[in-house]
mmCIF file of C-alpha atoms in Angstrom:
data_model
loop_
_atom_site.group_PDB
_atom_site.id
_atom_site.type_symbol
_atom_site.label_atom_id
_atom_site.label_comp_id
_atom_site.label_asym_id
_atom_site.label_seq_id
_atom_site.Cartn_x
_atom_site.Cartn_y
_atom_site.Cartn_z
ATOM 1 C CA UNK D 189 4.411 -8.535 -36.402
ATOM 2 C CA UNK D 190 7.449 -7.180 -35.083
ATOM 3 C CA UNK D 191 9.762 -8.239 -31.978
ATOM 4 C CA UNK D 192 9.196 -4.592 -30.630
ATOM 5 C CA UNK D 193 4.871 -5.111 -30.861
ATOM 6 C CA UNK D 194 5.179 -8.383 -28.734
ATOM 7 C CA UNK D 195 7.471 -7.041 -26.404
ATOM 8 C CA UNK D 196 4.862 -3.855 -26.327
ATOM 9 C CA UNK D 197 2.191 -6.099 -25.378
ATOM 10 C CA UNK D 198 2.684 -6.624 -21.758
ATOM 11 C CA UNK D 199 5.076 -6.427 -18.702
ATOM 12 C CA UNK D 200 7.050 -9.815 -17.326
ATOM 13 C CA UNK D 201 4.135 -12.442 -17.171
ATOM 14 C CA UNK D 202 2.355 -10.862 -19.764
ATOM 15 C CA UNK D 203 1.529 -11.571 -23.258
ATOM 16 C CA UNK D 204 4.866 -12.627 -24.329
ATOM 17 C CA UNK D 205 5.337 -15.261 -21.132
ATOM 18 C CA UNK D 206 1.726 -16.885 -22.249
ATOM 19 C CA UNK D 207 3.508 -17.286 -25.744
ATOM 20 C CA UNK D 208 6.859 -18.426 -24.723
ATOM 21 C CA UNK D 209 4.855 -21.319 -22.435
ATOM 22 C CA UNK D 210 2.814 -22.123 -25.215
ATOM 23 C CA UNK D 211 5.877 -22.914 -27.467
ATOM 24 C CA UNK D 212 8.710 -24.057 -25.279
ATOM 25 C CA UNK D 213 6.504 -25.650 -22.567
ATOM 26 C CA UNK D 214 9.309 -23.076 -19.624
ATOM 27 C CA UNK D 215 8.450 -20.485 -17.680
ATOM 28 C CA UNK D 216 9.432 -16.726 -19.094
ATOM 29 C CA UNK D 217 9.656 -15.157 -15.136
ATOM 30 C CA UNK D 218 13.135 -15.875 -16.333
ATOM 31 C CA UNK D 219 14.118 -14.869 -12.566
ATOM 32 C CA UNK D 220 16.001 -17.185 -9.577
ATOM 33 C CA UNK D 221 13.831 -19.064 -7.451
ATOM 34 C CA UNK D 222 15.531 -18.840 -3.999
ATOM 35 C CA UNK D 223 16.313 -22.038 -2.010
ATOM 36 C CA UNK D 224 15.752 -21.700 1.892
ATOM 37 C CA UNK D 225 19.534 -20.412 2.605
ATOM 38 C CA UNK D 226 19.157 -17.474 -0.084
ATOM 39 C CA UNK D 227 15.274 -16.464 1.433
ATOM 40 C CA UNK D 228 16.750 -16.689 5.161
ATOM 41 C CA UNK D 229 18.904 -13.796 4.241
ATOM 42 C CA UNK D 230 16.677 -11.340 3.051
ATOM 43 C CA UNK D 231 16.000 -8.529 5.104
ATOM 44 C CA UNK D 232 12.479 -8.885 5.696
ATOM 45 C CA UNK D 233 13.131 -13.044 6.720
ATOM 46 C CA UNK D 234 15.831 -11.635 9.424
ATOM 47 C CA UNK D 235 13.693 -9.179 10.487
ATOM 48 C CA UNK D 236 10.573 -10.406 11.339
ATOM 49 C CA UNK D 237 13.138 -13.549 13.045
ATOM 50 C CA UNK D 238 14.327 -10.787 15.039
ATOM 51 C CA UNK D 239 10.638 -10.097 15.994
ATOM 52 C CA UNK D 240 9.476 -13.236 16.825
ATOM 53 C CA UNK D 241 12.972 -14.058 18.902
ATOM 54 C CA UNK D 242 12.058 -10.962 20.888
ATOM 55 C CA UNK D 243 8.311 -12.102 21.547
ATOM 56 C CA UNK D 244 9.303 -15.695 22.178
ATOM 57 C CA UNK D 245 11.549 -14.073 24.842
ATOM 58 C CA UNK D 246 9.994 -11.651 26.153
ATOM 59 C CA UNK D 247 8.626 -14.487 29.573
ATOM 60 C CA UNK D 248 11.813 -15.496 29.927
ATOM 61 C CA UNK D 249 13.105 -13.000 33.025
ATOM 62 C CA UNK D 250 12.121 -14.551 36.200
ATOM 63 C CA UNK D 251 8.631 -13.418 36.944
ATOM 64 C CA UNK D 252 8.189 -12.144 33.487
ATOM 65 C CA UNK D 253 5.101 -13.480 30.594
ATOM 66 C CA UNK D 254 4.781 -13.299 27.652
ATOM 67 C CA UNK D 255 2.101 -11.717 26.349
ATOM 68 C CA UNK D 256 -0.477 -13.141 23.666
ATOM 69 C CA UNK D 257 -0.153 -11.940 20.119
ATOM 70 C CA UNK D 258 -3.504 -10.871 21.023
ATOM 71 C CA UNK D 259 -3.263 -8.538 23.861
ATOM 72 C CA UNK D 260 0.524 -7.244 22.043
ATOM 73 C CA UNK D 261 -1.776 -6.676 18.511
ATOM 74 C CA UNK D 262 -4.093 -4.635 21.248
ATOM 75 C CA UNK D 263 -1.184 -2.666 22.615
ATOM 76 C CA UNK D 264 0.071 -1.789 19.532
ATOM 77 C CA UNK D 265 -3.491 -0.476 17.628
ATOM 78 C CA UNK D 266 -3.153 -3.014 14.489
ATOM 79 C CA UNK D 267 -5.104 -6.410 14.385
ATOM 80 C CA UNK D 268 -3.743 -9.685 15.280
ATOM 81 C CA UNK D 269 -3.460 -10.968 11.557
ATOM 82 C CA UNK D 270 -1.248 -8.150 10.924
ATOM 83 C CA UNK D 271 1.019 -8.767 13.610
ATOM 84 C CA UNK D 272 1.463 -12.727 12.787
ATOM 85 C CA UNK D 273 2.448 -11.657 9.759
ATOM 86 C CA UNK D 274 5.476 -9.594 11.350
ATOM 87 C CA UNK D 275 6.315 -12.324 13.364
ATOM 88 C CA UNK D 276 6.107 -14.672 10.823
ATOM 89 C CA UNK D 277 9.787 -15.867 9.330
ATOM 90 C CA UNK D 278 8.278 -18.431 7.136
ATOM 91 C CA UNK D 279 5.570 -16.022 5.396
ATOM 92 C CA UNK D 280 6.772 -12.385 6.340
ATOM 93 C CA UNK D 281 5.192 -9.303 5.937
ATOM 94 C CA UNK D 282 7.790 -6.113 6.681
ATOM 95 C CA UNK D 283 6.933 -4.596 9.760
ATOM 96 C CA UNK D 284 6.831 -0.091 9.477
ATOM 97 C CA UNK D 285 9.434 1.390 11.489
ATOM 98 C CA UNK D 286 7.071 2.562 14.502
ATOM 99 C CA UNK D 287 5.646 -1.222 14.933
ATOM 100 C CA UNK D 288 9.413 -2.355 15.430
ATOM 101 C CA UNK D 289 10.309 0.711 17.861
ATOM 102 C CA UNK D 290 7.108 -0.593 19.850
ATOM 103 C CA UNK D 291 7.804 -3.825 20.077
ATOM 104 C CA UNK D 292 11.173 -3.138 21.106
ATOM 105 C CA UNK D 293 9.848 -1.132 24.022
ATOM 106 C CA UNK D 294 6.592 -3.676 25.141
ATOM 107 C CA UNK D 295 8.755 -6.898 24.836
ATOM 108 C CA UNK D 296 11.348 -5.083 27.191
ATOM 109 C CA UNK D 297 14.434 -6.626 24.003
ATOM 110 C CA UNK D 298 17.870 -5.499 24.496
ATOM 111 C CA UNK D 299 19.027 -2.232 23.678
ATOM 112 C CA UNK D 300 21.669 -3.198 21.835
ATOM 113 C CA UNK D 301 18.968 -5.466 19.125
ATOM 114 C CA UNK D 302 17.407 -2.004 18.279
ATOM 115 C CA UNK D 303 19.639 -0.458 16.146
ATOM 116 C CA UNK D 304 20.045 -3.882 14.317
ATOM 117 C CA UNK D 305 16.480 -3.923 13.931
ATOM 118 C CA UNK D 306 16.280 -0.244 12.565
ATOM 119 C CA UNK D 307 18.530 -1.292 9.819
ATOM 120 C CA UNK D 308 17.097 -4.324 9.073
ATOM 121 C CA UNK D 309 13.318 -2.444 8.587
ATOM 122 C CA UNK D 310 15.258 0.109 6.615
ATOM 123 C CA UNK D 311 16.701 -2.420 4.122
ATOM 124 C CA UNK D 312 13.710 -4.374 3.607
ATOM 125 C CA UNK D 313 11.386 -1.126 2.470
ATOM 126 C CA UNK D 314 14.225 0.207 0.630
ATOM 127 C CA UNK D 315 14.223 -3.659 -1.319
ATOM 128 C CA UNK D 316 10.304 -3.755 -1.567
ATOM 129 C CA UNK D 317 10.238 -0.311 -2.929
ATOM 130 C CA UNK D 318 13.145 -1.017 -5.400
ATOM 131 C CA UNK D 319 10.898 -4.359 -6.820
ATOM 132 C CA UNK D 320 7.688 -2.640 -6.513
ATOM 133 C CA UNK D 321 9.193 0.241 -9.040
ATOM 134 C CA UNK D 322 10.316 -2.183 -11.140
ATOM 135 C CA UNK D 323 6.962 -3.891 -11.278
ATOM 136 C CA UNK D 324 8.364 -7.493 -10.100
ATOM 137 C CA UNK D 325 6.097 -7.017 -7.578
ATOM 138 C CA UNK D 326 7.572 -7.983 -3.530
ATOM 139 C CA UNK D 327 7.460 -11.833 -3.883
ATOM 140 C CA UNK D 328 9.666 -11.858 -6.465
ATOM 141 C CA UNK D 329 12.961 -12.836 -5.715
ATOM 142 C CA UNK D 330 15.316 -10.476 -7.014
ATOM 143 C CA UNK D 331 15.593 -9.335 -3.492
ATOM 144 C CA UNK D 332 18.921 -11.519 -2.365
ATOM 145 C CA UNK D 333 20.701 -8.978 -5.256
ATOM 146 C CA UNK D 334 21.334 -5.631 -4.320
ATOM 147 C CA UNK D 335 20.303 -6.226 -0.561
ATOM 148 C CA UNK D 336 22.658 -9.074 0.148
ATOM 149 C CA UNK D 337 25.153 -8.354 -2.456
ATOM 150 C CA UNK D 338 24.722 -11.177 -4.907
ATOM 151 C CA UNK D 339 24.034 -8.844 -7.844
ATOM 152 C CA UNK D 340 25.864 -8.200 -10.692
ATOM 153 C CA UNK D 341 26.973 -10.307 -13.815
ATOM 154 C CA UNK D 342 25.961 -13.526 -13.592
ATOM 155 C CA UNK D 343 24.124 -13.532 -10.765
ATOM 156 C CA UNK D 344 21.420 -16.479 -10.755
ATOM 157 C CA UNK D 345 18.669 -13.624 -10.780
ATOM 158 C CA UNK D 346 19.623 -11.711 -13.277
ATOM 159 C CA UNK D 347 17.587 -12.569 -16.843
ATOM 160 C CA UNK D 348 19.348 -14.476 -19.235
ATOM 161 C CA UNK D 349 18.783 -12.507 -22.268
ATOM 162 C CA UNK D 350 20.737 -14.263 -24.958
ATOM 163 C CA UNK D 351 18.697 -17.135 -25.397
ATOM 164 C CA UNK D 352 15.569 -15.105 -24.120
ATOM 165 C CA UNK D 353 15.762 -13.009 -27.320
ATOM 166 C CA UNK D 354 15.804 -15.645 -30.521
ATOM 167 C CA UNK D 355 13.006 -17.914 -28.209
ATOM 168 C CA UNK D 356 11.028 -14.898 -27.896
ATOM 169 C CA UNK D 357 11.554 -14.791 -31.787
ATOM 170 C CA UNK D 358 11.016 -18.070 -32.501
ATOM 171 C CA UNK D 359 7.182 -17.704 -30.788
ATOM 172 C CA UNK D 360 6.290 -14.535 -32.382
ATOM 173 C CA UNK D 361 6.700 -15.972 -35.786
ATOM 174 C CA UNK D 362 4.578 -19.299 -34.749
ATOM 175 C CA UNK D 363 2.042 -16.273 -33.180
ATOM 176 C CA UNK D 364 1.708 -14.964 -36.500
ATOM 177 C CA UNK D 365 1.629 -18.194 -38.287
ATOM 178 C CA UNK D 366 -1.400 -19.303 -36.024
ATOM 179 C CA UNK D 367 -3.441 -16.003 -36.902
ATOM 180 C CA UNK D 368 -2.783 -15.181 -32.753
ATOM 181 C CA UNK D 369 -3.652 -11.443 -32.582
ATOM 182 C CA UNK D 370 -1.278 -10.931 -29.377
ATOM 183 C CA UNK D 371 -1.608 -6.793 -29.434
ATOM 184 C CA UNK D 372 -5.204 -6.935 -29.723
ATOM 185 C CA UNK D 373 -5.765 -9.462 -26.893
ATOM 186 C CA UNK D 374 -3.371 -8.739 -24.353
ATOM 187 C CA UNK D 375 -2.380 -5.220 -25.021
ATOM 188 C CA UNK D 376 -4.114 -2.720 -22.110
ATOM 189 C CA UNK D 377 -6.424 -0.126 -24.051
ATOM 190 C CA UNK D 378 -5.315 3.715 -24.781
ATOM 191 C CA UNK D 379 -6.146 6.268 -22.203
ATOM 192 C CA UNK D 380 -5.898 9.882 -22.263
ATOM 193 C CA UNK D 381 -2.946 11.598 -20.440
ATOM 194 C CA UNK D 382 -5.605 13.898 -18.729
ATOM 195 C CA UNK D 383 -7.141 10.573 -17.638
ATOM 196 C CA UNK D 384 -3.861 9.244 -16.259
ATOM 197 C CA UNK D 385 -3.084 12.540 -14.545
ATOM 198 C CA UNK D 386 -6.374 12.601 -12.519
ATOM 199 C CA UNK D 387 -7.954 8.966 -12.460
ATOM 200 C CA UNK D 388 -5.196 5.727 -11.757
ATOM 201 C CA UNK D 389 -1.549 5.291 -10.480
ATOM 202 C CA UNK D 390 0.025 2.723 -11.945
ATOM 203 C CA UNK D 391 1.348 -0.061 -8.830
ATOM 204 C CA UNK D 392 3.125 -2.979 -10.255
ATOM 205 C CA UNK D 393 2.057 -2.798 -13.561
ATOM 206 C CA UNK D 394 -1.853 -2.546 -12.585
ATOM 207 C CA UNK D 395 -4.176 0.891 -12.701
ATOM 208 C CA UNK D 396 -6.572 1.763 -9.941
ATOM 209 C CA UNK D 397 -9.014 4.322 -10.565
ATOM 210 C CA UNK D 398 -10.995 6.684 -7.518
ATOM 211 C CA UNK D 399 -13.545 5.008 -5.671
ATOM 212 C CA UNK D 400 -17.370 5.284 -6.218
ATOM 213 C CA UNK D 401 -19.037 6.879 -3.025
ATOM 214 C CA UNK D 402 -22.936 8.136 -2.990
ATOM 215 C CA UNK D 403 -25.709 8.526 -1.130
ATOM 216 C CA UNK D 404 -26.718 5.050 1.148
ATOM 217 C CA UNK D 405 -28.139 4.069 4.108
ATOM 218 C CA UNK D 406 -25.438 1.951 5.444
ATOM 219 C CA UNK D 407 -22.330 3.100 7.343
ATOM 220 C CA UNK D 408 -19.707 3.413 4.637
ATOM 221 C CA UNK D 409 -16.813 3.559 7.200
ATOM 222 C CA UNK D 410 -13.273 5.202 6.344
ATOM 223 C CA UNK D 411 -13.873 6.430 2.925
ATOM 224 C CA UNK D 412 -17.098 8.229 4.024
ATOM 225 C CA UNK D 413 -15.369 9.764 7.179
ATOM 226 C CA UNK D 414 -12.485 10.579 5.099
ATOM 227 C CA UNK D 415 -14.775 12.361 2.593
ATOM 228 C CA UNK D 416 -16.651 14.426 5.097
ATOM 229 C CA UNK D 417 -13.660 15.298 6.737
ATOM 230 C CA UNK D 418 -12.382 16.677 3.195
ATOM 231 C CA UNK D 419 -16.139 18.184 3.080
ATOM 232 C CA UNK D 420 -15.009 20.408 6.057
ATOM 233 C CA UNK D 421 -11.539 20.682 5.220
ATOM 234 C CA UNK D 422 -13.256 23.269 2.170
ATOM 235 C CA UNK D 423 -16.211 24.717 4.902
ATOM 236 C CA UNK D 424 -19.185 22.546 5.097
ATOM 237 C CA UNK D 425 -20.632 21.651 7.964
ATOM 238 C CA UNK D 426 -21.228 17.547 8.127
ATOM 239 C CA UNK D 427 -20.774 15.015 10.252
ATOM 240 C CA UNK D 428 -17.688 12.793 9.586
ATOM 241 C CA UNK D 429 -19.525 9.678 10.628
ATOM 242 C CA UNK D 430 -19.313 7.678 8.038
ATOM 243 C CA UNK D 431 -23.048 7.830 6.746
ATOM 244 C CA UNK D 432 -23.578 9.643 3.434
ATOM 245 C CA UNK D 433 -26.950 11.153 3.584
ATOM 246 C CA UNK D 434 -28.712 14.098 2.915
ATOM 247 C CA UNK D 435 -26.365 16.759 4.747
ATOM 248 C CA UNK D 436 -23.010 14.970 2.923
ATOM 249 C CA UNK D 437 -25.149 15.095 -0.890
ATOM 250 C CA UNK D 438 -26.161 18.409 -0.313
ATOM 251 C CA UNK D 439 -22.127 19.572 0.849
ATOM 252 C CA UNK D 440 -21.500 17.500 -2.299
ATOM 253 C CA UNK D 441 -23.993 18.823 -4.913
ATOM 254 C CA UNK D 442 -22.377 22.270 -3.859
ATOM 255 C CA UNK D 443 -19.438 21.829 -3.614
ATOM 256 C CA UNK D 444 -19.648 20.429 -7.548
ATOM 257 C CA UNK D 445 -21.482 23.292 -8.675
ATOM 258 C CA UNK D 446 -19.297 25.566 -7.161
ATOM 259 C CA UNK D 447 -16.108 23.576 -9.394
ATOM 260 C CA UNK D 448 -17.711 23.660 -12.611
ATOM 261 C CA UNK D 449 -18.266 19.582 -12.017
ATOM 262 C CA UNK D 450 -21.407 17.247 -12.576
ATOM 263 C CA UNK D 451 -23.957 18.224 -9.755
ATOM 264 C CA UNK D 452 -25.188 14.322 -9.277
ATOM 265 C CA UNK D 453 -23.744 13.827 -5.808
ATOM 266 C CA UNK D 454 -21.548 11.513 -6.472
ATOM 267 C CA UNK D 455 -18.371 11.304 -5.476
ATOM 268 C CA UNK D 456 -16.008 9.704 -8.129
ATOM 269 C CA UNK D 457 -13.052 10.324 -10.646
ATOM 270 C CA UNK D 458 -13.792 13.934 -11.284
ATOM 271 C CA UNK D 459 -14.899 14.883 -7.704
ATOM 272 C CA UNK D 460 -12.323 13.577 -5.535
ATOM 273 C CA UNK D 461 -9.301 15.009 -7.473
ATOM 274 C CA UNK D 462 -10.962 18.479 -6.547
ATOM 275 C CA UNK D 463 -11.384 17.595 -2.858
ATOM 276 C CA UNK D 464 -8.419 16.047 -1.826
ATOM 277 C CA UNK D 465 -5.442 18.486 -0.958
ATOM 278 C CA UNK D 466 -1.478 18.239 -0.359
ATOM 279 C CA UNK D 467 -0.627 17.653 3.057
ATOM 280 C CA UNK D 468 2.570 17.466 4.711
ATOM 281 C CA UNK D 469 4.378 17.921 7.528
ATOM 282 C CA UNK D 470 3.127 20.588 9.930
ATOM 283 C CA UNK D 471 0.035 21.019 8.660
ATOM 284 C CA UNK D 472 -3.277 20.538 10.555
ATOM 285 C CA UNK D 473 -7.148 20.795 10.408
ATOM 286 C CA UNK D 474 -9.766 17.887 8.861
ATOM 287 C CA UNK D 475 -8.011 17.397 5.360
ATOM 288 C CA UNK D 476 -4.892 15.921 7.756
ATOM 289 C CA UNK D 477 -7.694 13.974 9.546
ATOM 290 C CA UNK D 478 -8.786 12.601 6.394
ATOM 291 C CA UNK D 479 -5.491 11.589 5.592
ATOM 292 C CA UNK D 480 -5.009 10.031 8.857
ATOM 293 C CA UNK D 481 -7.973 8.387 9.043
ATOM 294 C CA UNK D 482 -7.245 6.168 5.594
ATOM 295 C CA UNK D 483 -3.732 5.546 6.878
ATOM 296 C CA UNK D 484 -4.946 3.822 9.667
ATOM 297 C CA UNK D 485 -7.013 1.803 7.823
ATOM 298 C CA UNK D 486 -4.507 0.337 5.495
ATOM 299 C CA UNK D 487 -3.642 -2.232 7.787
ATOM 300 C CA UNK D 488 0.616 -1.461 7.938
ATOM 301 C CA UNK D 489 -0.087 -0.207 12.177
ATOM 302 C CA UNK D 490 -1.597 1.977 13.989
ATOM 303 C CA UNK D 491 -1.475 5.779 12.512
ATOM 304 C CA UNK D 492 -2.665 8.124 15.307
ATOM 305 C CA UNK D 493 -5.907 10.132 14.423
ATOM 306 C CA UNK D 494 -5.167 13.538 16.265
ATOM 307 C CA UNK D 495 -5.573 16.317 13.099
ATOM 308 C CA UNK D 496 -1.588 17.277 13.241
ATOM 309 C CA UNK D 497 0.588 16.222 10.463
ATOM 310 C CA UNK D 498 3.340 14.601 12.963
ATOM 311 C CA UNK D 499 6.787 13.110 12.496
ATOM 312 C CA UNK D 500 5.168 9.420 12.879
ATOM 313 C CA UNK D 501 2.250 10.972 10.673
ATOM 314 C CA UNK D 502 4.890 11.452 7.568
ATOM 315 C CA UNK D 503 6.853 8.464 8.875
ATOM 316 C CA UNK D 504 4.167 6.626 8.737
ATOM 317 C CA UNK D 505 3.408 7.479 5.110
ATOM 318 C CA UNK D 506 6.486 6.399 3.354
ATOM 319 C CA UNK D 507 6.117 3.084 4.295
ATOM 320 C CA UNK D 508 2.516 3.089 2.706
ATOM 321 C CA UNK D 509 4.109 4.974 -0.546
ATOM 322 C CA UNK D 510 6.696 2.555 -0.684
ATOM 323 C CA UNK D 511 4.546 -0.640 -0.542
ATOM 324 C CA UNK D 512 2.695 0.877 -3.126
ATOM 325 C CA UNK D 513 5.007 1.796 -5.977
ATOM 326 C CA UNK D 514 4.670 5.400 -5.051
ATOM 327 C CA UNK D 515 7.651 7.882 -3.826
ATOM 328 C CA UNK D 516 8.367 8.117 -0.553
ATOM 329 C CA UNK D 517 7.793 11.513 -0.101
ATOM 330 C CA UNK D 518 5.947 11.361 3.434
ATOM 331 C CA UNK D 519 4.127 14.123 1.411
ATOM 332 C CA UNK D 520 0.115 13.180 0.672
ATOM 333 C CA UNK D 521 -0.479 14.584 -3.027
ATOM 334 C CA UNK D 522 -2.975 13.191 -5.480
ATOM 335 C CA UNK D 523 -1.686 9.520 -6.332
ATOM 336 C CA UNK D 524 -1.118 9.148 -2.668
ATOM 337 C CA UNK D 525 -4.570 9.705 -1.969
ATOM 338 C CA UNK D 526 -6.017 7.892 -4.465
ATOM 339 C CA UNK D 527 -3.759 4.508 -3.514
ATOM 340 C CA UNK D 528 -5.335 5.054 0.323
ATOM 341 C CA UNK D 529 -8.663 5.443 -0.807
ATOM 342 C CA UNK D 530 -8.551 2.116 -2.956
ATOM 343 C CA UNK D 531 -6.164 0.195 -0.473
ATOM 344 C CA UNK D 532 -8.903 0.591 2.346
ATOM 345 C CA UNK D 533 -9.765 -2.758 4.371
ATOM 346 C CA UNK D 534 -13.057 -3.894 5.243
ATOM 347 C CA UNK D 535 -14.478 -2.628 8.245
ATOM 348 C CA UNK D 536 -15.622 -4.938 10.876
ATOM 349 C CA UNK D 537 -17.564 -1.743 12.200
ATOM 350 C CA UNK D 538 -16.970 1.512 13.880
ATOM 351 C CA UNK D 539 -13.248 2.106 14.753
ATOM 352 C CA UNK D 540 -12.990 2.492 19.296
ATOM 353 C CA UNK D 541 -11.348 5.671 18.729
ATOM 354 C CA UNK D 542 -14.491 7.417 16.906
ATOM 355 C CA UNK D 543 -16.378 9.615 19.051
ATOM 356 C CA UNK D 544 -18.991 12.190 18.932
ATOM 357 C CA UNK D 545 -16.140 14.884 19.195
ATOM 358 C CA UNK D 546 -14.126 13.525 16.782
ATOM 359 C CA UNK D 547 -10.639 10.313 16.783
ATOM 360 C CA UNK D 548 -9.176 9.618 20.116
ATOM 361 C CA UNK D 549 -12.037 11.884 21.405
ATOM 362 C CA UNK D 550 -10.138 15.699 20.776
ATOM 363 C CA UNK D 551 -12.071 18.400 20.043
ATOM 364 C CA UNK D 552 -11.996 18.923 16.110
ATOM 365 C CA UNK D 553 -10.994 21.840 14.789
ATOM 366 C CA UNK D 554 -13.064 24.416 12.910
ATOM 367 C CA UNK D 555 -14.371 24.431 9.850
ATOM 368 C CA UNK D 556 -12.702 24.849 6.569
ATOM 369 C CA UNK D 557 -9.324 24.345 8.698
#
């Protein structure tokens, strides 16, 4: 076996890291584990201390209180996990651009703290997107490089490739030795390119393929609503409530037969690629409602459900792209689509802001729009 088929077999933590632990008893991550002074100074740490400073202080003007994390998550339109996470130093999560503008503006912080806190945000998705690309992943620690300007030759997390190489040697001649079929085992199996282009994105070194939506009795929440929204968005008349029954199978069944696709009524890897379509700023109707509708759902804030493709609409999507490996177009094409309908979370029931007219209560707009 050669150096190049064990290097083939899998990203950073993959088949060659199982080998090196097996033989030199060290850990192949090969990357800087930060001390406390090094993780303080990453942009995401400073922001969300930032954050938390401004919610701490926000009862501190005579006659002022502070409100709960509670009633702020409430304000705000995101849950109250999600916010402890911003305001968490010691286990951040990098709050979107619109979250910190709002809590700038409900915690009353000085006007002076936004800007700081603008570029802050902005450093910390531009960091995650850069380690998300390079499938590290954003808990790896090759952060404190480029972002606080620690990078370069001999940084402590740069990989330290001369004695990498003959180790990585050494173990794929003992692999061989012991009969340990490393492609076979570890290597991820052949696809087709026409499979790549319509079924999985790859985010941090993973695929995801379309999700698997059909006929049920249950309420089947944001994906369901964001199909029958797409269902209308190509001029069938359904209900976007989130049940898939009869009148969603039937839009389906058609709606395959009419695109040459497999009349089951099921809505999977070939059907969705047909349905979804590229949205971007400026554009309206129940295909941006779709869109909208997943957004919200992905847990990073509040996206506003109205139908219109707004500023805070395409702002909003970047940061989603960006957590996700994907470029930050603010543009929704088919990978983007596919990462919202997989990244969904669970439901505890019917979202406030769905009602019998449609999000937030507007009137929606007509069908096939």
């Amino acid at each position: 076996m050669r150096v190049a088929d064990l290097l083939l077999c899998g990203n950073a933590g993959g088949a060659d890291a199982r080998l090196f632990r097996m033989t030199t008893g060290r850990d192949t991550d090969m990357a800087h584990e930060p001390d406390g002074q090094e993780r303080e100074q990453w942009p995401t740490v400073r922001l969300s201390r930032l954050l938390r400073r401004w919610w701490e202080e926000a009862g501190s003007p005579p006659g002022g209180t502070r409100p709960t994390q509670q009633a702020l998550a409430s304000r705000l339109g995101i849950d109250q996990t999600t916010l402890s996470r911003y305001l968490n130093p010691k286990h951040a999560s990098t709050a979107p651009p619109r979250v910190v503008e709002a809590l700038h503006a409900q915690l009353r912080a000085p006007a002076a703290e936004l800007a700081r806190a603008r570029e802050l945000c902005r450093a910390a998705l531009e960091e995650n997107s850069r380690q998300v690309t390079a499938g590290n992943g954003p808990a790896l620690t090759g952060a404190t490089g480029a972002a606080n300007g620690t990078g370069g030759r001999g940084s402590p997390g740069r990989l330290r490739f001369r004695w990498a190489l003959p180790t990585l040697v050494a173990a794929v001649m003992l692999a061989f030795v012991a009969g340990v079929v490393v492609r076979g085992q570890y290597a991820s199996p052949p696809r087709a390119a026409a499979e790549d282009a319509a079924g999985a994105v790859p985010l941090s070194g993973a695929s995801i393929e379309w999700p698997l939506l059909m006929k049920r009795k249950e309420d089947q929440f944001t994906r369901a609503r964001a199909l029958q929204h797409l269902l209308m968005a190509h001029g069938y008349e359904v209900k976007a409530d989130g049940f898939f029954g009869d009148e969603t199978q039937d839009a389906v069944m058609d709606f395959q037969r009419r695109h040459t696709l497999p009349s089951d009524g099921k809505v999977g890897k070939d059907t969705w690629p047909a349905l979804v379509r590229t949205v971007g700023p400026g554009a309206d109707g129940h295909a941006v409602l779709a869109l909208q509708e997943l957004l919200h759902n992905t847990g990073l804030g509040g996206t506003e459900v109205s139908g219109e493709f707004t500023a805070a609409t395409a702002e909003d999507l970047r940061f989603f792209q960006s957590r996700h490996g994907l470029r930050p177009t603010g543009r929704a094409d088919v990978d983007t689509w596919l990462a919202l309908l997989v990244f969904q979370r669970p439901p505890a029931g019917t979202p406030a802001y769905q009602r019998s007219t449609g999000p937030h209560g507007v009137q929606l707009p007509p069908m096939g729009a």
